[in-house]
mmCIF file of C-alpha atoms and ligand atoms in Angstrom:
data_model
loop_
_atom_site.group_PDB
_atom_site.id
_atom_site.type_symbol
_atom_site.label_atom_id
_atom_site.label_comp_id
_atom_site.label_asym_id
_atom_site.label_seq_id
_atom_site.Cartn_x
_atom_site.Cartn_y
_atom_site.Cartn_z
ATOM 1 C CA UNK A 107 90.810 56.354 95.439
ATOM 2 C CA UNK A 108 94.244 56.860 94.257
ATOM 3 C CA UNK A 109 92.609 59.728 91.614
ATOM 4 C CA UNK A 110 91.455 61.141 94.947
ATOM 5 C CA UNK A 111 94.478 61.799 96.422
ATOM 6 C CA UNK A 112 96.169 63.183 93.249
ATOM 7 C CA UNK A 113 93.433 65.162 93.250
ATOM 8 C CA UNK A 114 93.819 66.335 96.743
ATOM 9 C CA UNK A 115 97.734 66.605 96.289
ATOM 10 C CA UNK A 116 96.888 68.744 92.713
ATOM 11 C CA UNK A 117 95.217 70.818 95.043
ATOM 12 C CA UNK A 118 97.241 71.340 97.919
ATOM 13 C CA UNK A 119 100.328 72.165 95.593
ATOM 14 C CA UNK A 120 98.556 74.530 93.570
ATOM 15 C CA UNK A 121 97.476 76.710 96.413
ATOM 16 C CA UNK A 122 100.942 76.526 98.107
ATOM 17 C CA UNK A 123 102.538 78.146 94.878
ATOM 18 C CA UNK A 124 103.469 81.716 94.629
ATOM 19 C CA UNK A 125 101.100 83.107 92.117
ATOM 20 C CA UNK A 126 103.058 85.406 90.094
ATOM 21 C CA UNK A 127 102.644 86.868 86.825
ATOM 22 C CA UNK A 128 100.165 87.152 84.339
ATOM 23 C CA UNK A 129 97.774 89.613 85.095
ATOM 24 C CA UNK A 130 94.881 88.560 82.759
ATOM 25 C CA UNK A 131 94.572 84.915 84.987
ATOM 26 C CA UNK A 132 95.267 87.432 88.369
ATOM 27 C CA UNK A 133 92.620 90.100 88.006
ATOM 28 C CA UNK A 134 89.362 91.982 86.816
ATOM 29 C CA UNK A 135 88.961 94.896 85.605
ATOM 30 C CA UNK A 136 85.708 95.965 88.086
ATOM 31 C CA UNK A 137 84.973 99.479 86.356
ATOM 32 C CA UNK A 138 85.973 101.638 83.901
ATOM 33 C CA UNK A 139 86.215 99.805 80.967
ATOM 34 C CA UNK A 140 88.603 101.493 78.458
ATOM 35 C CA UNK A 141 90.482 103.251 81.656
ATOM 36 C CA UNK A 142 91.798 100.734 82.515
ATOM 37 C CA UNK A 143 94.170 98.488 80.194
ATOM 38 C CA UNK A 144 96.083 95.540 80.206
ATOM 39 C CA UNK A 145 99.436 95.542 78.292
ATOM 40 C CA UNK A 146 102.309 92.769 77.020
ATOM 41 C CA UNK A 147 100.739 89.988 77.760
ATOM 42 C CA UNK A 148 99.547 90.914 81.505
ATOM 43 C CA UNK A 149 102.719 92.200 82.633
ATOM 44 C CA UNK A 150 101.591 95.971 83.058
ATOM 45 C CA UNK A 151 97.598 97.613 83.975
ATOM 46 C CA UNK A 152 97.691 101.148 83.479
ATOM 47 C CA UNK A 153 94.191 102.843 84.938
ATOM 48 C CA UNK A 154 93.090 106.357 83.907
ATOM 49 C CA UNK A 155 91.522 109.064 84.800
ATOM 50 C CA UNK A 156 89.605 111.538 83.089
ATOM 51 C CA UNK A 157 86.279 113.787 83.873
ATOM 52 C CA UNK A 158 84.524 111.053 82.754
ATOM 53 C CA UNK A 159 85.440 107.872 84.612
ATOM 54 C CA UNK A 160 88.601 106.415 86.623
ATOM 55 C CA UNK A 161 88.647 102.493 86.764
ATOM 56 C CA UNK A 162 89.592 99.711 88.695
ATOM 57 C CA UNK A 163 90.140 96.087 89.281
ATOM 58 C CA UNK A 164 89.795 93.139 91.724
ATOM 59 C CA UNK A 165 92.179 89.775 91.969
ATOM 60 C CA UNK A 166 90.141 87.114 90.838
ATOM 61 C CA UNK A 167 91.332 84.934 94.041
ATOM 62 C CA UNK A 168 90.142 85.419 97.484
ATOM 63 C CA UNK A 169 91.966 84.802 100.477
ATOM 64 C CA UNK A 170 91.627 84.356 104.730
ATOM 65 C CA UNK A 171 94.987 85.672 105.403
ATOM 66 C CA UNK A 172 97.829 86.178 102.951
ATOM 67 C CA UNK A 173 99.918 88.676 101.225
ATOM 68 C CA UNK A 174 100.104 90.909 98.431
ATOM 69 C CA UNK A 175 102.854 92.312 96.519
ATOM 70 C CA UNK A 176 102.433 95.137 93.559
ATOM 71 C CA UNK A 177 104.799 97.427 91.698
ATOM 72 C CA UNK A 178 102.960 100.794 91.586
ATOM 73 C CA UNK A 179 103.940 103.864 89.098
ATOM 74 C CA UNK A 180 101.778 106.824 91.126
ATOM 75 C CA UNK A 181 100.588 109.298 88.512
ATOM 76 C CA UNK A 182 102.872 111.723 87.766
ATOM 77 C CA UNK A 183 102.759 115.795 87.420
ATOM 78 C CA UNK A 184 99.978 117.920 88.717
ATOM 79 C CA UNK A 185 98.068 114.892 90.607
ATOM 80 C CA UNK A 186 96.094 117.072 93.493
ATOM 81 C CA UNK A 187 92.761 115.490 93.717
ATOM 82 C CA UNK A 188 93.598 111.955 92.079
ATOM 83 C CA UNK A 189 93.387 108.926 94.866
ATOM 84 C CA UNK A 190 95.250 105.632 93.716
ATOM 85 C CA UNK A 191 94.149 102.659 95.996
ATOM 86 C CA UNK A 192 95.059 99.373 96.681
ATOM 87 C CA UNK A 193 93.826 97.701 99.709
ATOM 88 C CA UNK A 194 92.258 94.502 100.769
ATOM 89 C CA UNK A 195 88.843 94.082 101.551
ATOM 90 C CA UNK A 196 85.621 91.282 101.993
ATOM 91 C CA UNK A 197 82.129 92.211 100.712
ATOM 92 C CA UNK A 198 79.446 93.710 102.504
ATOM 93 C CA UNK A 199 77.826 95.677 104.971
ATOM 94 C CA UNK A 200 80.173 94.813 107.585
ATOM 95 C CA UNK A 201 83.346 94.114 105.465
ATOM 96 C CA UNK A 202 86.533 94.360 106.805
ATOM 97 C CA UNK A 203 89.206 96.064 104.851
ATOM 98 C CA UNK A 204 93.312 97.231 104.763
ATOM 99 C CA UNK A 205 93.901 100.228 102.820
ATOM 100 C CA UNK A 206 97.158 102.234 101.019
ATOM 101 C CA UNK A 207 95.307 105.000 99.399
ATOM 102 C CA UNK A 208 97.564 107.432 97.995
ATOM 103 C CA UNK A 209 96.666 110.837 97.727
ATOM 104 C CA UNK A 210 97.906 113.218 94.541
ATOM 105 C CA UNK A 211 99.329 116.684 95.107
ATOM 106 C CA UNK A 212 100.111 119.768 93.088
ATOM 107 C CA UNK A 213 103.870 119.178 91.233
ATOM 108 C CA UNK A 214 106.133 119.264 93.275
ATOM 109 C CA UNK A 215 104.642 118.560 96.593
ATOM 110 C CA UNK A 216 104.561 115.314 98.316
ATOM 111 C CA UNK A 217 102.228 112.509 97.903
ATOM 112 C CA UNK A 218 99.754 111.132 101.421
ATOM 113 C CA UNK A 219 100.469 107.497 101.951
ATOM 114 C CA UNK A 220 96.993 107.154 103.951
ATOM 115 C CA UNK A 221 96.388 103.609 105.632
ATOM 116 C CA UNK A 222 93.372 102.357 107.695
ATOM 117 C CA UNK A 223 91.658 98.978 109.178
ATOM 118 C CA UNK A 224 88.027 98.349 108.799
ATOM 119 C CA UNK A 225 86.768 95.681 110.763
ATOM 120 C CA UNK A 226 82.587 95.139 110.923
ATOM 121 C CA UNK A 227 82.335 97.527 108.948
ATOM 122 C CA UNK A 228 84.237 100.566 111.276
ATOM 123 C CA UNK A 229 87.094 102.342 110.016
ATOM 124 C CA UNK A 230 88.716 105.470 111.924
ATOM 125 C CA UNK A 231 92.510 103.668 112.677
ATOM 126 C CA UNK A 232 94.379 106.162 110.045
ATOM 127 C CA UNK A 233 98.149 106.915 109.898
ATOM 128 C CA UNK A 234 99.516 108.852 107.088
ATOM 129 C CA UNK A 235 102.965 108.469 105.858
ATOM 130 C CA UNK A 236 105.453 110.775 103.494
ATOM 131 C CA UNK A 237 107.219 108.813 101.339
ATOM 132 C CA UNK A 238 111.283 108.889 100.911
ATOM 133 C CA UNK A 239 111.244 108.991 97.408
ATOM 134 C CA UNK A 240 109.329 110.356 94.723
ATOM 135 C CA UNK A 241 107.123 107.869 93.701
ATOM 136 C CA UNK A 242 105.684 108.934 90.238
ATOM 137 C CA UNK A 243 109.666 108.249 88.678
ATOM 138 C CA UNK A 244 110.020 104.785 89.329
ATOM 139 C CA UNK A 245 107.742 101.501 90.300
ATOM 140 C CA UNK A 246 108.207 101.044 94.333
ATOM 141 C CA UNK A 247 106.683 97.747 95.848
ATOM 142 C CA UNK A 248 103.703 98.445 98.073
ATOM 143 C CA UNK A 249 102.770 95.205 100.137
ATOM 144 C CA UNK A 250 100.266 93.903 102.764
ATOM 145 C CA UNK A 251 100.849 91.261 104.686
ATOM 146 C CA UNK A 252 97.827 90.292 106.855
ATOM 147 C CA UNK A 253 98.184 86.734 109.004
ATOM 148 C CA UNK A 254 96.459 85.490 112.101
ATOM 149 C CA UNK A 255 99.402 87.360 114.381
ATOM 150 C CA UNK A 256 98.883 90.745 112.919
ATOM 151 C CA UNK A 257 98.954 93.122 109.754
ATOM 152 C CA UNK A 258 101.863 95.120 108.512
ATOM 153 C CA UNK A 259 101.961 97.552 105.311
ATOM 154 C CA UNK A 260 105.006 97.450 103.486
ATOM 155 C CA UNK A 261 106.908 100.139 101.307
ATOM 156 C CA UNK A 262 109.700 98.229 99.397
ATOM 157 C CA UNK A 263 110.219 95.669 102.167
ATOM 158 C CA UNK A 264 110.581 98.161 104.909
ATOM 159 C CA UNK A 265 107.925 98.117 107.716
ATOM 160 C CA UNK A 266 105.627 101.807 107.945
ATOM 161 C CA UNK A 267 102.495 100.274 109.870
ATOM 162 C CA UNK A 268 101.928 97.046 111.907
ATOM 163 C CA UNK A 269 98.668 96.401 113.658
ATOM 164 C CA UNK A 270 98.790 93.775 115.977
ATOM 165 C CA UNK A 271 96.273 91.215 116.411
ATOM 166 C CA UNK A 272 94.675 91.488 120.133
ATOM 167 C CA UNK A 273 91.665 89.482 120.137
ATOM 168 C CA UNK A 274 92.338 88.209 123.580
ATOM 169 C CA UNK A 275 92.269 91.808 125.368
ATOM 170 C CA UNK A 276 88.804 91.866 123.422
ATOM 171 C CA UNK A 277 90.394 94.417 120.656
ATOM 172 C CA UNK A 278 88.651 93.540 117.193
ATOM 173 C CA UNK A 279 91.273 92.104 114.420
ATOM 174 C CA UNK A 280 89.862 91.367 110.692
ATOM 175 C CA UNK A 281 90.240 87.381 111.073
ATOM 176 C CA UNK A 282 86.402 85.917 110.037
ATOM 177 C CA UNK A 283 86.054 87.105 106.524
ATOM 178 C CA UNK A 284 87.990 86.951 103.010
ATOM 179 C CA UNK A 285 89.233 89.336 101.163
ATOM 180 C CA UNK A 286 90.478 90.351 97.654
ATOM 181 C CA UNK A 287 92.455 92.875 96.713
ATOM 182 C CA UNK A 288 91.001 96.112 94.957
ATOM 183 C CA UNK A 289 92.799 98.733 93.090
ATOM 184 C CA UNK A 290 91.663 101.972 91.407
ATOM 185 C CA UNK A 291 92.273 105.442 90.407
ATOM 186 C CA UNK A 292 89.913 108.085 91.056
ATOM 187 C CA UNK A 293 88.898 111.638 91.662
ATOM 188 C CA UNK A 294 88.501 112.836 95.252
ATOM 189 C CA UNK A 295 89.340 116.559 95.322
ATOM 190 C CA UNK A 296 86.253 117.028 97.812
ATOM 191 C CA UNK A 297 88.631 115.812 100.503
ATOM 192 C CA UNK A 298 92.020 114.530 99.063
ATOM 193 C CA UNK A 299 93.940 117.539 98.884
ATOM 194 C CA UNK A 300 93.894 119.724 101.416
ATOM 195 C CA UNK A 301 90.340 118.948 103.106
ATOM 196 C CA UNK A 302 89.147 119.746 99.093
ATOM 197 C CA UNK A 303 90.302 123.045 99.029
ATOM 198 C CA UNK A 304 92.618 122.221 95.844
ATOM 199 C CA UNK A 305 90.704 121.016 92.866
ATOM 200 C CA UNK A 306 91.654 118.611 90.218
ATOM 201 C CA UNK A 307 93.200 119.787 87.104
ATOM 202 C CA UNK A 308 91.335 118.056 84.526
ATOM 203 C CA UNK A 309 93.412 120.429 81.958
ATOM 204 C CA UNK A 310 95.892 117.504 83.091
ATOM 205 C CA UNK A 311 94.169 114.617 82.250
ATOM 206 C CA UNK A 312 94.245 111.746 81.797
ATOM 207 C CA UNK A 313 96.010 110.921 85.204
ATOM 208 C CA UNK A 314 97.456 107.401 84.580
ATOM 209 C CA UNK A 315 98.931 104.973 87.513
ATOM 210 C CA UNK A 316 100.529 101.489 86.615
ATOM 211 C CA UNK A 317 100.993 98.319 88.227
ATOM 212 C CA UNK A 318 102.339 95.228 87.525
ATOM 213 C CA UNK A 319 104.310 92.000 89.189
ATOM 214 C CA UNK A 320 101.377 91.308 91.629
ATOM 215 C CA UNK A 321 102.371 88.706 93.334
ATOM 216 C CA UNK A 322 100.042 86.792 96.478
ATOM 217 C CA UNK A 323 100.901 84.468 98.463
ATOM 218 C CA UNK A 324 98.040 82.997 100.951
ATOM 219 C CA UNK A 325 95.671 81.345 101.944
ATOM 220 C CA UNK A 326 93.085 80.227 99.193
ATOM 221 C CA UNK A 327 89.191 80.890 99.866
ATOM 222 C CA UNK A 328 86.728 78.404 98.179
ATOM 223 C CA UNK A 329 83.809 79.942 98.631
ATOM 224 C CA UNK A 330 81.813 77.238 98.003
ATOM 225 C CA UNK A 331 83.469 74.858 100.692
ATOM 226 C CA UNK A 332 83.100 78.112 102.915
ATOM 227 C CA UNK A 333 86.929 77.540 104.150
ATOM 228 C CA UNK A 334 90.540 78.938 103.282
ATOM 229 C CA UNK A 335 93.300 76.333 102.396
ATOM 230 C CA UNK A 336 96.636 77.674 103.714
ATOM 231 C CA UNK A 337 99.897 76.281 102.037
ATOM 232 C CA UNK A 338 102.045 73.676 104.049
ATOM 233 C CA UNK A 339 104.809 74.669 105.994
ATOM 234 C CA UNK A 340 107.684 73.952 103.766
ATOM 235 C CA UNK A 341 105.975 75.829 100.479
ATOM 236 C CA UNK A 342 106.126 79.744 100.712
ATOM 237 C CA UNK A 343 104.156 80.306 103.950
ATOM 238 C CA UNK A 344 106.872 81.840 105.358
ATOM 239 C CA UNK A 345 105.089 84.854 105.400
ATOM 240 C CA UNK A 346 101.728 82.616 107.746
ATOM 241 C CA UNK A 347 104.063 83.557 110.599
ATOM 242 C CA UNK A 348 106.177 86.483 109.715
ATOM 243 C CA UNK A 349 106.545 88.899 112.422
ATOM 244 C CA UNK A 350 108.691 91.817 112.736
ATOM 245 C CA UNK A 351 111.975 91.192 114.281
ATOM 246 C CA UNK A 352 114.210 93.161 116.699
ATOM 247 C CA UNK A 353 115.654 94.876 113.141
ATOM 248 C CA UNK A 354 112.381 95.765 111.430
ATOM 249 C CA UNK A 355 111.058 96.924 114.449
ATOM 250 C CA UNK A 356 114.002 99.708 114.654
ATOM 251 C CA UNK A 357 113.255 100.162 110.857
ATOM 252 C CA UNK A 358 109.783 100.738 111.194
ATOM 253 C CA UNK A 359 110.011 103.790 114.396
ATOM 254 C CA UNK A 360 112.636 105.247 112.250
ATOM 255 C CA UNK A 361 110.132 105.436 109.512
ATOM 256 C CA UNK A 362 107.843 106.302 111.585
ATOM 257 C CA UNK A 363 109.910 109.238 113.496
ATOM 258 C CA UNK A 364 110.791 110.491 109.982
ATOM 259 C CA UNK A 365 107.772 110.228 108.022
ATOM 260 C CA UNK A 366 104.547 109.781 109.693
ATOM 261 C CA UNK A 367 102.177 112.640 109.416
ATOM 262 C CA UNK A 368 99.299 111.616 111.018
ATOM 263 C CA UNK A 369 98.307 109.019 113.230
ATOM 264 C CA UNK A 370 94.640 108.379 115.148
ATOM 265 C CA UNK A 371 96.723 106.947 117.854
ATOM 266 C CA UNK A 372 98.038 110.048 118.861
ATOM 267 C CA UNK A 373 95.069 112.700 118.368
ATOM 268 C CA UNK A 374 93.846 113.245 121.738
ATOM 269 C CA UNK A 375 91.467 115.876 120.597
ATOM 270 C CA UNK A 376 89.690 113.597 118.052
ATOM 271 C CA UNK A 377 89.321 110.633 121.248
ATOM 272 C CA UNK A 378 89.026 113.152 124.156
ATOM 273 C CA UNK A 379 86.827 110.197 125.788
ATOM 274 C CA UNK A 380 89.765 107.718 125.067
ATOM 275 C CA UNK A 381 91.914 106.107 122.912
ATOM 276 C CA UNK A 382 90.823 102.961 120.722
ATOM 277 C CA UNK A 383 92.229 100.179 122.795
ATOM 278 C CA UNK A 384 94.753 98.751 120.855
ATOM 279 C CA UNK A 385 97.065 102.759 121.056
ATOM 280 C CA UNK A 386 97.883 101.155 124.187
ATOM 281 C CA UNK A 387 99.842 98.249 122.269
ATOM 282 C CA UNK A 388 101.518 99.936 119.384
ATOM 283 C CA UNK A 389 105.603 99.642 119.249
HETATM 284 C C1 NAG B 694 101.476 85.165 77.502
HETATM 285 O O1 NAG B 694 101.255 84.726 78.858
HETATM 286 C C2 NAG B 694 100.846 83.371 78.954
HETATM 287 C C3 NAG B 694 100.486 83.071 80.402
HETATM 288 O O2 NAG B 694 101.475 83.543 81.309
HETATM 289 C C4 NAG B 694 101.947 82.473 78.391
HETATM 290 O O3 NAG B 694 101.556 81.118 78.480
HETATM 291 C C5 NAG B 694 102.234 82.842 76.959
HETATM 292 O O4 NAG B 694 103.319 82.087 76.468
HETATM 293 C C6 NAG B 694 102.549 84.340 76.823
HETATM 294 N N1 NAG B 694 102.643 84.719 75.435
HETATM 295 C C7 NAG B 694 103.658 85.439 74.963
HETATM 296 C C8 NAG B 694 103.586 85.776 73.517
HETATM 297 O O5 NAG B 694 104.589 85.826 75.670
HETATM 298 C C1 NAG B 695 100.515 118.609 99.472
HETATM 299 O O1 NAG B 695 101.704 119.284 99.799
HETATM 300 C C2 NAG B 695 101.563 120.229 100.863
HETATM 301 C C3 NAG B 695 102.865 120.999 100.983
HETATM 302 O O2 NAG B 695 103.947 120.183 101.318
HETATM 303 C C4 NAG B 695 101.197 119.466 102.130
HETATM 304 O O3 NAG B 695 101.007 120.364 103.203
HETATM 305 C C5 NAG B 695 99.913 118.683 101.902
HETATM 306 O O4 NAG B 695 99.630 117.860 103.022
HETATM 307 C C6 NAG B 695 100.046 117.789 100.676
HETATM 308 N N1 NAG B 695 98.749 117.205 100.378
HETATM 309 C C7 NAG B 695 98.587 115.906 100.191
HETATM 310 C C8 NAG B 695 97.222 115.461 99.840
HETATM 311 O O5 NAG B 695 99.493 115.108 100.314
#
């Protein structure tokens, strides 16, 4: 009985820790194989891309609700036609997913910080962001905080996207299924840049992105107990019932006054029958 409980209490504290750190216990590589490579100790992945193959990996961990924290170096130079992604997403014919995908440009120009929700297997809620900084020079933090209230996409701490969830006005929300998070790097120039009009310079390759302090913080799947176990309220689950505040909400219009390109929301000649429900409700 008593080993029971320590059990139980090994358990409960495990989950409730910030996991942190090494990325050979965080992730797999999923594709690839040589592209994509883990460095000092699994502190760094850098993921290619050549004519050959990009790669990718997957966190080991699953989650229902949490979030997720990287450090991403886009790639650099001539990067029309490369897509890095990192998103969120169950398995599936009807998965649900939350995607950053960002799309490469010739030198010079600006990356597309695309974002979309998938839920039952339907996509078709893009916005598309510039960014305020050139983000092939340094590491930026790219996060995605999904909980039960809503979802909000992060660019070093400051707010771009929030979608809210609405269940009870009968708008969908992903909330049934878990999710891991996916990254890659690979070649899209049949729509990334341009609608595919610019092709990718493979002259260039390889087209390298990095990542590293992944950090997640959430709710633990076991999928063979077929449940999530969140961590208690006075470990790190701050972010269970984060919401944006009076100031975020200010920071996120003025981000997205400034530097949103595109938004589904808003294109009345792609929903001439109607907007998707939840337009109604964004801030
Ligand atoms: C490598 O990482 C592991 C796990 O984080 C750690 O236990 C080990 O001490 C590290 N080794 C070196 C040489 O830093
Ligand atoms: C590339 O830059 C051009 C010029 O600023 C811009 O119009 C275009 O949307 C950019 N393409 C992508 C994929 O970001």
């Amino acid at each position: 009985m008593v080993n029971l409980v320590l059990i139980i209490m090994v358990i409960l504290f495990s989950t409730s820790l910030i996991a942190t750190g090494n990325l050979n216990q965080q992730v797999d590589i999923t594709w690839g194989n040589d592209k994509a490579k883990i460095f000092n100790n699994g502190s760094l992945i850098i993921l290619s891309l050549d004519q050959t193959s990009g790669a990718g990996f997957r966190s080991k961990d699953e989650y229902l609700f949490g979030r997720v924290d990287m450090e991403i170096k886009l790639v650099a130079g001539n990067s029309a036609g490369t897509v890095t992604a990192y998103y969120l997403s169950s398995q599936g014919k009807n998965h649900n997913e939350i995607d950053f995908e960002f799309l490469g440009n010739l030198t010079g120009d600006p990356y597309t910080v695309h974002t979309n929700v998938f839920i039952e297997g339907r996509g078709g809620r893009e916005q598309q962001f510039r960014l305020w900084f050139d983000p092939t020079l340094e590491f930026h933090t790219y996060s995605i905080l999904w909980n039960p209230q809503s979802i909000i996409w992060y660019v070093d701490e400051t707010p771009i996207r929030v979608f809210r969830n609405l269940q009870s006005r009968g708008i969908p929300y992903p909330s049934n299924q878990a999710m891991r998070l996916y990254s890659s790097l690979w070649d899209a120039d049949n729509w990334a840049t341009r609608g595919g009009l610019v092709k990718t310079d493979w002259s260039k390759a390889p087209f390298k992105a990095s990542f590293k302090n992944f950090k997640t913080n959430g709710c633990l799947w076991s999928s063979s107990a077929k449940k999530s176990s969140c961590p208690s309220s006075n470990k790190g689950s701050s972010w269970l019932n984060q919401q944006l505040d009076g100031t975020n909400i200010q920071k996120l219009k003025s981000v997205q006054n400034k530097y949103m390109i595109y938004n589904y929301c808003a294109d009345a000649k792609r929903f001439s029958k109607g907007f998707p429900g939840e337009c109604k409700f964004v801030f």
